[in-house]
Structure formats: structure tokens, C-alpha cells
mmCIF file of C-alpha atoms and ligand atoms in Angstrom:
data_model
loop_
_atom_site.group_PDB
_atom_site.id
_atom_site.type_symbol
_atom_site.label_atom_id
_atom_site.label_comp_id
_atom_site.label_asym_id
_atom_site.label_seq_id
_atom_site.Cartn_x
_atom_site.Cartn_y
_atom_site.Cartn_z
ATOM 1 C CA UNK A 95 26.714 1.923 8.847
ATOM 2 C CA UNK A 96 23.764 2.265 7.019
ATOM 3 C CA UNK A 97 21.082 0.217 9.216
ATOM 4 C CA UNK A 98 21.365 3.029 11.494
ATOM 5 C CA UNK A 99 18.954 5.518 12.440
ATOM 6 C CA UNK A 100 19.190 8.977 11.419
ATOM 7 C CA UNK A 101 20.175 10.316 14.659
ATOM 8 C CA UNK A 102 22.797 7.321 14.954
ATOM 9 C CA UNK A 103 24.004 9.140 11.676
ATOM 10 C CA UNK A 104 24.446 12.419 12.942
ATOM 11 C CA UNK A 105 26.660 11.112 16.010
ATOM 12 C CA UNK A 106 28.008 9.030 13.799
ATOM 13 C CA UNK A 107 29.353 11.761 11.310
ATOM 14 C CA UNK A 108 29.709 14.473 14.154
ATOM 15 C CA UNK A 109 32.242 12.193 16.311
ATOM 16 C CA UNK A 110 33.978 10.349 13.658
ATOM 17 C CA UNK A 111 38.279 11.385 13.800
ATOM 18 C CA UNK A 112 39.161 14.217 11.451
ATOM 19 C CA UNK A 113 40.234 12.094 8.572
ATOM 20 C CA UNK A 114 36.952 10.408 8.479
ATOM 21 C CA UNK A 115 35.345 13.935 9.560
ATOM 22 C CA UNK A 116 37.259 14.506 6.488
ATOM 23 C CA UNK A 117 36.038 11.837 3.697
ATOM 24 C CA UNK A 118 32.527 12.602 5.136
ATOM 25 C CA UNK A 119 33.309 16.837 3.790
ATOM 26 C CA UNK A 120 34.996 15.516 0.704
ATOM 27 C CA UNK A 121 31.996 13.282 -0.670
ATOM 28 C CA UNK A 122 29.083 16.108 0.628
ATOM 29 C CA UNK A 123 30.342 18.239 -1.226
ATOM 30 C CA UNK A 124 31.052 16.497 -4.295
ATOM 31 C CA UNK A 125 28.095 14.245 -3.347
ATOM 32 C CA UNK A 126 26.545 18.525 -3.981
ATOM 33 C CA UNK A 127 28.472 19.023 -7.376
ATOM 34 C CA UNK A 128 27.227 15.401 -8.988
ATOM 35 C CA UNK A 129 23.607 16.623 -8.879
ATOM 36 C CA UNK A 130 23.763 20.085 -9.623
ATOM 37 C CA UNK A 131 26.212 18.335 -12.677
ATOM 38 C CA UNK A 132 22.990 16.292 -14.156
ATOM 39 C CA UNK A 133 23.687 13.012 -12.603
ATOM 40 C CA UNK A 134 26.681 12.245 -14.894
ATOM 41 C CA UNK A 135 28.312 11.028 -12.075
ATOM 42 C CA UNK A 136 25.579 8.503 -11.378
ATOM 43 C CA UNK A 137 24.665 5.406 -13.230
ATOM 44 C CA UNK A 138 21.560 3.091 -12.811
ATOM 45 C CA UNK A 139 22.641 -0.619 -12.758
ATOM 46 C CA UNK A 140 20.584 -3.433 -13.298
ATOM 47 C CA UNK A 141 20.284 -6.866 -10.577
ATOM 48 C CA UNK A 142 17.600 -9.316 -12.272
ATOM 49 C CA UNK A 143 14.960 -10.737 -10.324
ATOM 50 C CA UNK A 144 14.549 -14.327 -11.068
ATOM 51 C CA UNK A 145 11.150 -16.609 -10.930
ATOM 52 C CA UNK A 146 11.903 -19.910 -10.087
ATOM 53 C CA UNK A 147 7.992 -20.723 -9.611
ATOM 54 C CA UNK A 148 7.329 -23.247 -11.999
ATOM 55 C CA UNK A 149 10.807 -24.294 -12.716
ATOM 56 C CA UNK A 150 11.851 -22.362 -15.709
ATOM 57 C CA UNK A 151 13.990 -19.856 -13.408
ATOM 58 C CA UNK A 152 12.690 -16.724 -15.678
ATOM 59 C CA UNK A 153 14.206 -13.329 -15.911
ATOM 60 C CA UNK A 154 10.506 -10.937 -13.983
ATOM 61 C CA UNK A 155 12.850 -7.402 -13.980
ATOM 62 C CA UNK A 156 14.913 -6.427 -12.683
ATOM 63 C CA UNK A 157 16.157 -4.257 -9.298
ATOM 64 C CA UNK A 158 17.472 -0.493 -10.072
ATOM 65 C CA UNK A 159 20.825 -0.224 -8.062
ATOM 66 C CA UNK A 160 22.422 2.839 -7.820
ATOM 67 C CA UNK A 161 25.952 3.686 -8.280
ATOM 68 C CA UNK A 162 28.249 6.682 -8.315
ATOM 69 C CA UNK A 163 31.461 6.974 -9.570
ATOM 70 C CA UNK A 164 32.524 10.588 -8.285
ATOM 71 C CA UNK A 165 36.252 11.557 -10.786
ATOM 72 C CA UNK A 166 37.473 12.692 -7.261
ATOM 73 C CA UNK A 167 36.755 10.194 -5.132
ATOM 74 C CA UNK A 168 36.100 6.853 -6.714
ATOM 75 C CA UNK A 169 33.913 4.469 -7.314
ATOM 76 C CA UNK A 170 31.854 4.740 -3.590
ATOM 77 C CA UNK A 171 28.996 2.255 -2.562
ATOM 78 C CA UNK A 172 25.106 3.227 -2.351
ATOM 79 C CA UNK A 173 25.816 1.860 1.270
ATOM 80 C CA UNK A 174 28.005 4.530 2.308
ATOM 81 C CA UNK A 175 26.719 7.907 0.198
ATOM 82 C CA UNK A 176 22.783 6.409 0.673
ATOM 83 C CA UNK A 177 22.678 7.395 4.454
ATOM 84 C CA UNK A 178 24.582 10.996 4.023
ATOM 85 C CA UNK A 179 22.239 11.920 0.632
ATOM 86 C CA UNK A 180 19.119 11.067 3.411
ATOM 87 C CA UNK A 181 21.313 13.383 6.153
ATOM 88 C CA UNK A 182 22.211 15.687 3.240
ATOM 89 C CA UNK A 183 18.535 16.039 1.417
ATOM 90 C CA UNK A 184 19.782 15.155 -1.275
ATOM 91 C CA UNK A 185 18.628 11.830 -1.389
ATOM 92 C CA UNK A 186 15.249 13.056 -2.387
ATOM 93 C CA UNK A 187 16.971 14.321 -6.634
ATOM 94 C CA UNK A 188 19.296 11.360 -6.353
ATOM 95 C CA UNK A 189 15.996 9.259 -5.838
ATOM 96 C CA UNK A 190 14.557 11.138 -8.043
ATOM 97 C CA UNK A 191 17.195 10.700 -10.912
ATOM 98 C CA UNK A 192 16.404 6.683 -10.515
ATOM 99 C CA UNK A 193 13.194 6.679 -10.296
ATOM 100 C CA UNK A 194 12.389 8.305 -13.928
ATOM 101 C CA UNK A 195 15.886 7.008 -15.198
ATOM 102 C CA UNK A 196 14.652 2.648 -13.958
ATOM 103 C CA UNK A 197 11.058 3.860 -15.276
ATOM 104 C CA UNK A 198 12.783 4.974 -18.867
ATOM 105 C CA UNK A 199 14.477 1.435 -19.520
ATOM 106 C CA UNK A 200 12.031 -0.589 -17.818
ATOM 107 C CA UNK A 201 8.967 0.721 -20.561
ATOM 108 C CA UNK A 202 11.245 0.523 -23.106
ATOM 109 C CA UNK A 203 11.463 -3.018 -22.066
ATOM 110 C CA UNK A 204 8.119 -3.640 -22.406
ATOM 111 C CA UNK A 205 8.053 -2.098 -25.396
ATOM 112 C CA UNK A 206 10.269 -4.587 -27.101
ATOM 113 C CA UNK A 207 9.076 -7.692 -26.807
ATOM 114 C CA UNK A 208 8.850 -8.060 -22.163
ATOM 115 C CA UNK A 209 5.761 -6.735 -21.965
ATOM 116 C CA UNK A 210 5.555 -7.634 -18.216
ATOM 117 C CA UNK A 211 9.095 -7.352 -16.912
ATOM 118 C CA UNK A 212 8.937 -5.275 -14.343
ATOM 119 C CA UNK A 213 11.523 -2.434 -12.516
ATOM 120 C CA UNK A 214 12.032 -2.142 -8.666
ATOM 121 C CA UNK A 215 13.809 0.859 -6.958
ATOM 122 C CA UNK A 216 14.213 1.627 -3.697
ATOM 123 C CA UNK A 217 12.889 4.479 -1.291
ATOM 124 C CA UNK A 218 14.276 5.211 1.304
ATOM 125 C CA UNK A 219 11.810 6.315 4.178
ATOM 126 C CA UNK A 220 13.446 9.806 3.813
ATOM 127 C CA UNK A 221 12.389 10.034 0.437
ATOM 128 C CA UNK A 222 8.623 7.976 1.806
ATOM 129 C CA UNK A 223 7.987 11.181 4.233
ATOM 130 C CA UNK A 224 8.339 14.548 1.132
ATOM 131 C CA UNK A 225 5.306 15.825 1.198
ATOM 132 C CA UNK A 226 5.004 15.830 -2.881
ATOM 133 C CA UNK A 227 6.018 12.246 -2.922
ATOM 134 C CA UNK A 228 2.693 10.236 -4.086
ATOM 135 C CA UNK A 229 2.881 12.836 -6.906
ATOM 136 C CA UNK A 230 6.422 12.420 -7.971
ATOM 137 C CA UNK A 231 5.868 8.489 -8.410
ATOM 138 C CA UNK A 232 2.426 9.655 -10.395
ATOM 139 C CA UNK A 233 4.779 11.942 -12.703
ATOM 140 C CA UNK A 234 7.831 10.019 -13.255
ATOM 141 C CA UNK A 235 4.692 7.316 -14.767
ATOM 142 C CA UNK A 236 3.476 10.225 -16.899
ATOM 143 C CA UNK A 237 6.673 11.103 -17.680
ATOM 144 C CA UNK A 238 8.057 7.901 -19.558
ATOM 145 C CA UNK A 239 4.835 6.299 -20.100
ATOM 146 C CA UNK A 240 5.309 3.559 -17.755
ATOM 147 C CA UNK A 241 2.667 1.677 -16.483
ATOM 148 C CA UNK A 242 1.947 0.984 -12.885
ATOM 149 C CA UNK A 243 1.571 -2.348 -12.717
ATOM 150 C CA UNK A 244 5.622 -2.534 -13.848
ATOM 151 C CA UNK A 245 6.666 -0.509 -11.317
ATOM 152 C CA UNK A 246 7.567 -1.588 -7.421
ATOM 153 C CA UNK A 247 8.939 0.858 -4.757
ATOM 154 C CA UNK A 248 11.017 -1.555 -2.356
ATOM 155 C CA UNK A 249 10.770 -0.324 0.836
ATOM 156 C CA UNK A 250 12.269 -0.512 4.835
ATOM 157 C CA UNK A 251 10.965 -1.893 7.389
ATOM 158 C CA UNK A 252 12.624 0.703 9.426
ATOM 159 C CA UNK A 253 9.596 2.418 8.310
ATOM 160 C CA UNK A 254 7.296 1.576 11.004
ATOM 161 C CA UNK A 255 9.577 2.322 13.393
ATOM 162 C CA UNK A 256 8.286 5.806 13.832
ATOM 163 C CA UNK A 257 4.833 7.373 12.931
ATOM 164 C CA UNK A 258 3.140 4.182 11.214
ATOM 165 C CA UNK A 259 -0.216 5.314 9.973
ATOM 166 C CA UNK A 260 1.492 8.334 7.996
ATOM 167 C CA UNK A 261 3.121 6.290 6.807
ATOM 168 C CA UNK A 262 0.392 3.488 6.229
ATOM 169 C CA UNK A 263 -1.333 5.934 4.656
ATOM 170 C CA UNK A 264 1.275 7.116 2.017
ATOM 171 C CA UNK A 265 1.801 3.363 0.860
ATOM 172 C CA UNK A 266 -1.833 3.043 0.411
ATOM 173 C CA UNK A 267 -2.582 5.996 -2.094
ATOM 174 C CA UNK A 268 0.880 4.782 -4.065
ATOM 175 C CA UNK A 269 -1.000 1.753 -4.017
ATOM 176 C CA UNK A 270 -3.614 3.539 -5.207
ATOM 177 C CA UNK A 271 -1.589 4.465 -7.974
ATOM 178 C CA UNK A 272 -1.596 0.531 -8.922
ATOM 179 C CA UNK A 273 1.807 0.544 -8.099
ATOM 180 C CA UNK A 274 2.817 -2.829 -6.160
ATOM 181 C CA UNK A 275 5.674 -2.959 -2.633
ATOM 182 C CA UNK A 276 7.843 -4.466 -1.789
ATOM 183 C CA UNK A 277 9.587 -4.976 1.953
ATOM 184 C CA UNK A 278 13.013 -5.079 1.547
ATOM 185 C CA UNK A 279 15.758 -6.823 3.949
ATOM 186 C CA UNK A 280 12.718 -8.805 5.976
ATOM 187 C CA UNK A 281 13.636 -10.000 9.479
ATOM 188 C CA UNK A 282 16.346 -7.239 9.762
ATOM 189 C CA UNK A 283 16.107 -4.276 12.455
ATOM 190 C CA UNK A 284 12.578 -3.548 14.535
ATOM 191 C CA UNK A 285 11.122 -6.954 12.935
ATOM 192 C CA UNK A 286 7.457 -7.236 14.172
ATOM 193 C CA UNK A 287 5.651 -9.884 11.332
ATOM 194 C CA UNK A 288 2.786 -7.403 11.897
ATOM 195 C CA UNK A 289 4.264 -5.471 9.676
ATOM 196 C CA UNK A 290 2.508 -7.790 6.673
ATOM 197 C CA UNK A 291 -0.486 -7.455 7.528
ATOM 198 C CA UNK A 292 -0.785 -3.360 8.830
ATOM 199 C CA UNK A 293 1.266 -2.358 5.576
ATOM 200 C CA UNK A 294 -0.271 -2.930 1.161
ATOM 201 C CA UNK A 295 2.312 -4.884 0.614
ATOM 202 C CA UNK A 296 2.881 -7.436 -2.700
ATOM 203 C CA UNK A 297 6.677 -8.961 -2.401
ATOM 204 C CA UNK A 298 8.607 -10.172 0.740
ATOM 205 C CA UNK A 299 12.661 -9.687 0.436
ATOM 206 C CA UNK A 300 14.178 -12.422 2.700
ATOM 207 C CA UNK A 301 17.540 -9.820 3.870
ATOM 208 C CA UNK A 302 20.473 -11.793 2.195
ATOM 209 C CA UNK A 303 21.517 -12.334 5.919
ATOM 210 C CA UNK A 304 19.580 -15.526 5.985
ATOM 211 C CA UNK A 305 21.007 -16.965 2.688
ATOM 212 C CA UNK A 306 24.907 -16.573 4.290
ATOM 213 C CA UNK A 307 24.726 -20.585 5.399
ATOM 214 C CA UNK A 308 21.382 -21.662 4.156
ATOM 215 C CA UNK A 309 22.913 -24.750 3.647
ATOM 216 C CA UNK A 310 24.118 -25.786 7.009
ATOM 217 C CA UNK A 311 21.896 -23.769 8.516
ATOM 218 C CA UNK A 312 18.042 -24.985 10.090
ATOM 219 C CA UNK A 313 17.238 -22.274 11.614
ATOM 220 C CA UNK A 314 17.433 -19.335 8.456
ATOM 221 C CA UNK A 315 15.746 -22.332 6.533
ATOM 222 C CA UNK A 316 13.267 -23.082 9.164
ATOM 223 C CA UNK A 317 12.873 -18.893 9.209
ATOM 224 C CA UNK A 318 12.594 -18.556 4.449
ATOM 225 C CA UNK A 319 10.178 -22.093 5.160
ATOM 226 C CA UNK A 320 7.831 -19.873 7.553
ATOM 227 C CA UNK A 321 7.559 -16.899 5.752
ATOM 228 C CA UNK A 322 6.597 -18.009 2.711
ATOM 229 C CA UNK A 323 4.191 -20.040 3.566
ATOM 230 C CA UNK A 324 3.028 -17.058 5.637
ATOM 231 C CA UNK A 325 3.173 -15.149 2.279
ATOM 232 C CA UNK A 326 0.952 -17.234 0.979
ATOM 233 C CA UNK A 327 -1.376 -17.458 3.168
ATOM 234 C CA UNK A 328 -2.026 -13.686 3.134
ATOM 235 C CA UNK A 329 -1.535 -13.596 -0.630
ATOM 236 C CA UNK A 330 2.091 -12.003 -0.603
ATOM 237 C CA UNK A 331 5.001 -13.257 -2.800
ATOM 238 C CA UNK A 332 8.697 -13.936 -1.589
ATOM 239 C CA UNK A 333 11.834 -12.746 -2.879
ATOM 240 C CA UNK A 334 14.744 -13.959 -1.721
ATOM 241 C CA UNK A 335 18.299 -12.163 -1.953
ATOM 242 C CA UNK A 336 21.805 -12.985 -1.821
ATOM 243 C CA UNK A 337 21.839 -16.760 -3.813
ATOM 244 C CA UNK A 338 24.929 -17.126 -4.561
ATOM 245 C CA UNK A 339 25.599 -20.845 -4.688
ATOM 246 C CA UNK A 340 23.800 -23.924 -5.940
ATOM 247 C CA UNK A 341 23.638 -25.376 -2.697
ATOM 248 C CA UNK A 342 22.040 -22.069 -1.503
ATOM 249 C CA UNK A 343 19.630 -21.938 -5.145
ATOM 250 C CA UNK A 344 18.533 -26.183 -4.650
ATOM 251 C CA UNK A 345 17.587 -25.574 -0.839
ATOM 252 C CA UNK A 346 15.081 -22.972 -1.564
ATOM 253 C CA UNK A 347 13.908 -24.530 -4.160
ATOM 254 C CA UNK A 348 11.705 -27.002 -1.978
ATOM 255 C CA UNK A 349 9.679 -23.767 -1.013
ATOM 256 C CA UNK A 350 7.542 -21.389 -1.908
ATOM 257 C CA UNK A 351 9.836 -18.953 -2.615
ATOM 258 C CA UNK A 352 8.786 -16.929 -6.545
ATOM 259 C CA UNK A 353 11.486 -14.626 -7.139
ATOM 260 C CA UNK A 354 15.322 -15.084 -6.432
ATOM 261 C CA UNK A 355 18.376 -12.205 -6.534
ATOM 262 C CA UNK A 356 21.578 -12.751 -6.933
ATOM 263 C CA UNK A 357 24.776 -12.918 -7.502
ATOM 264 C CA UNK A 358 24.465 -17.440 -8.457
ATOM 265 C CA UNK A 359 22.395 -15.331 -12.122
ATOM 266 C CA UNK A 360 24.236 -11.884 -12.049
ATOM 267 C CA UNK A 361 25.618 -9.495 -10.076
ATOM 268 C CA UNK A 362 23.856 -5.937 -10.699
ATOM 269 C CA UNK A 363 24.766 -4.326 -14.363
ATOM 270 C CA UNK A 364 25.066 -1.411 -16.184
ATOM 271 C CA UNK A 365 21.903 -0.964 -17.935
ATOM 272 C CA UNK A 366 23.633 -2.227 -21.319
ATOM 273 C CA UNK A 367 24.967 -5.303 -20.338
ATOM 274 C CA UNK A 368 22.003 -6.232 -18.559
ATOM 275 C CA UNK A 369 19.549 -5.354 -22.026
ATOM 276 C CA UNK A 370 22.482 -7.687 -23.663
ATOM 277 C CA UNK A 371 21.537 -9.992 -21.560
ATOM 278 C CA UNK A 372 17.992 -10.067 -20.904
ATOM 279 C CA UNK A 373 15.995 -8.071 -23.127
ATOM 280 C CA UNK A 374 17.381 -9.281 -26.500
HETATM 281 P P1 LIG B 575 19.474 -3.954 -1.836
HETATM 282 O O1 LIG B 575 17.808 -3.138 -1.711
HETATM 283 O O2 LIG B 575 18.622 -5.009 0.162
HETATM 284 O O3 LIG B 575 19.745 -4.040 -2.859
HETATM 285 C C1 LIG B 575 20.196 -5.358 -2.341
HETATM 286 C C2 LIG B 575 22.035 -5.249 -1.799
HETATM 287 O O4 LIG B 575 22.699 -6.326 -3.027
HETATM 288 C C3 LIG B 575 22.326 -4.614 -3.208
HETATM 289 O O5 LIG B 575 23.961 -3.736 -3.073
HETATM 290 C C4 LIG B 575 23.069 -6.006 -4.067
HETATM 291 O O6 LIG B 575 24.641 -6.164 -5.409
HETATM 292 C C5 LIG B 575 23.388 -7.024 -3.227
HETATM 293 N N1 LIG B 575 23.376 -8.079 -3.406
HETATM 294 C C6 LIG B 575 23.286 -9.190 -4.803
HETATM 295 N N2 LIG B 575 22.852 -10.007 -4.658
HETATM 296 C C7 LIG B 575 23.919 -10.910 -4.782
HETATM 297 C C8 LIG B 575 25.292 -11.687 -3.939
HETATM 298 O O7 LIG B 575 24.626 -12.546 -4.119
HETATM 299 N N3 LIG B 575 25.143 -11.155 -2.360
HETATM 300 C C9 LIG B 575 25.762 -10.235 -2.297
HETATM 301 N N4 LIG B 575 27.337 -10.313 -0.745
HETATM 302 N N5 LIG B 575 25.430 -9.408 -2.528
HETATM 303 C C10 LIG B 575 24.196 -9.063 -3.421
HETATM 304 P P2 LIG B 575 24.233 -2.454 -3.260
HETATM 305 O O8 LIG B 575 23.454 -2.059 -4.698
HETATM 306 O O9 LIG B 575 25.207 -2.102 -2.975
HETATM 307 O O10 LIG B 575 23.357 -1.114 -2.889
HETATM 308 C C11 LIG B 575 23.288 -1.483 -1.026
HETATM 309 C C12 LIG B 575 22.043 -0.796 -0.554
HETATM 310 O O11 LIG B 575 22.235 0.537 -0.880
HETATM 311 C C13 LIG B 575 20.443 -1.377 -1.416
HETATM 312 O O12 LIG B 575 19.874 -2.894 -0.725
HETATM 313 C C14 LIG B 575 19.598 -0.331 -1.016
HETATM 314 O O13 LIG B 575 19.590 0.012 0.474
HETATM 315 C C15 LIG B 575 20.661 1.099 -1.178
HETATM 316 N N6 LIG B 575 20.497 1.490 -2.351
HETATM 317 C C16 LIG B 575 21.258 1.025 -3.543
HETATM 318 N N7 LIG B 575 20.208 1.726 -4.318
HETATM 319 C C17 LIG B 575 19.639 2.825 -4.222
HETATM 320 C C18 LIG B 575 18.631 3.735 -4.479
HETATM 321 O O14 LIG B 575 18.767 4.297 -5.570
HETATM 322 N N8 LIG B 575 17.752 4.279 -3.850
HETATM 323 C C19 LIG B 575 18.016 4.096 -2.232
HETATM 324 N N9 LIG B 575 17.257 4.699 -1.320
HETATM 325 N N10 LIG B 575 18.153 2.871 -1.670
HETATM 326 C C20 LIG B 575 19.200 2.226 -2.873
HETATM 327 MG MG1 LIG B 576 16.695 -3.122 -2.066
HETATM 328 MG MG1 LIG B 577 17.400 -6.111 0.538
HETATM 329 MG MG1 LIG B 578 19.498 -3.965 1.821
#
């Protein structure tokens, strides 16, 4: 569902059966209330990103991942509510909340002994197309005092489908702030290796689907290896997501992969848990 285009998404919600529509309406109402009521039901979790280059496996920072624990509906996965938030236009205020929260935390880590930790924040295409997105990012940095070099914005390849020239211009303006860009879920959807040349990215995040059978799947191994070689040639780092087992981890150690993210190290954690372990 999360991967569908805006058009398909609307059809999915409209054509759903009654219970699906009921769920959608419940989510819509509760999501609006949750934003009006100061985002108290939302929480930002942090999943460590581990630098495996050099063999020391050190934490390089974290990806910020939103959680919604609705008083009325219970826990709802971002894979379910982010597409609806995009459709309703609520992704902009919710996304700004995540951005400010993540920048505030990272600034704190930087000031308490971890000056090089970075924070990654996901931005959906809808957010990128806000006319004031560059100013929004600039303001979050100014308000929190976070150094732009410690902020990475994650964008997906789907952004390249539509107005590529407009996207390139926006991404270049964001880059000009000193912020880094990561291409998320790489290898899925309308992938084109050209995107990594056309847009000014710093990190390629290989999609989890290539990791599932990694230990026994020659295609996935070759794919990651090829991406890592190509990335090195153009001066881009590679992060592989979704590492769950020591076998998967071992396969990657022989490749030019700089970052690893996955349950093998840690799940996304509530901020106090992240800080207890990684910001001592
Ligand atoms: P993503 O940005 O690709 O984030 C990675 C997802 O993989 C996260 O799911 C994370 O919890 C999960 N993951 C990490 N390691 C493993 C692993 O070893 N195994 C498995 N099976 N999964 C792992 P999550 O937190 O449910 O988020 C899902 C998606 O929702 C994200 O995918 C992202 O596209 C979106 N999302 C989450 N937070 C935000 C946000 O603040 N803003 C926006 N625009 N989108 C967000
Ligand atoms: Mg991401
Ligand atoms: Mg991803
Ligand atoms: Mg994803």
C-alpha cells in the first residue's frame, strides 16, 4: 500500500469496502485531532546506523522513525498512516514535528560527547513539493542549532517519476544548506541507476528486499556488490537496511558497504532507550 502512487492510493481508499472506509475515516479524524492536540500521540523512535568500515562497528547516528499510538485506535504502523497523512496534507505538519524533534535530539547528542552523530529524517515527496520546504529545513536547523552536516534527509526514488527538473532544483537547494541526502529504498519501484547520477545524493540505502535471502541468494549479493562498487566510483556511501542475522551481516562485510541498519544491531528505539545505549 505504502508504495502506491497518489492516484492509486485515492482509489484504494474510495473503493474499499465499508469496514476499510470506516477504518480510514477513524484514522483521518483521529489523526487530525492528534495534530491539533500537539502531537502527543506521536513519538519519534531512533534506530542506530552502524558504521562497519574499519571493522569497529561504531554507531554513526540514527534514523528517526515516527510512531503513532492513538488513544482510540491503538498502535498504527507508519506504513499504514503515512500514505493517508500524505493524502490528507497532514504529512507536512507531522513531518515538521519529526524534523524538529530529530534535530533537537541530534543537537543534544552532538553537545554531549558525540559531535559526529548524524540524524536521518524521512521526507515524503509531498513534503519535498511544499513550496517552502527549503525554508522549513533551514528553520529547523536555525531553531535547534543543529549543524547542517549532521542532518541527512532520506528521499525515495519515486520522487524521480514526476517532475525531475523541479525535484533536482529543490534537492540542490537543500544540499546548498550543507545538509546530506540519502536515496531510500534503492532498488525498488521505478529504479534507474541514472538517478544516482542525476540527483545530488550522499548515501544510497539499499532496500531491505535485497537482504531477506541474502545469505543464499546470488542475485541479491551481486546487486549489492554492484551498487557498492558503483557508489564508490561516484563518491557515494552505501547503507544496507534490514540486516537481521549474523549470516546476512557476514555477507556484507566483504563488500564496500559503509553503513548497516537492522534488527541484528537494534530495532528502532524510544529515545531514552537509544540514549541509554548510545549517548552515554
Ligand atoms: P524506511 O524509511 O525505509 O525505514 C526503514 C523501516 O524498516 C522502518 O520501518 C524500520 O523499523 C524497519 N526496519 C529496520 N530494520 C529492520 C530489520 O532488520 N528488519 C525488518 N523487517 N525491518 C526493519 P517503520 O519504522 O515501520 O517505517 C516504515 C516506513 O514508513 C519507513 O521506511 C518510511 O518510509 C516511513 N516513515 C517512517 N517514519 C517516517 C517519517 O517520520 N516521515 C515520513 N515521511 N515517512 C516515515
Ligand atoms: Mg528511511
Ligand atoms: Mg528504507
Ligand atoms: Mg522503506
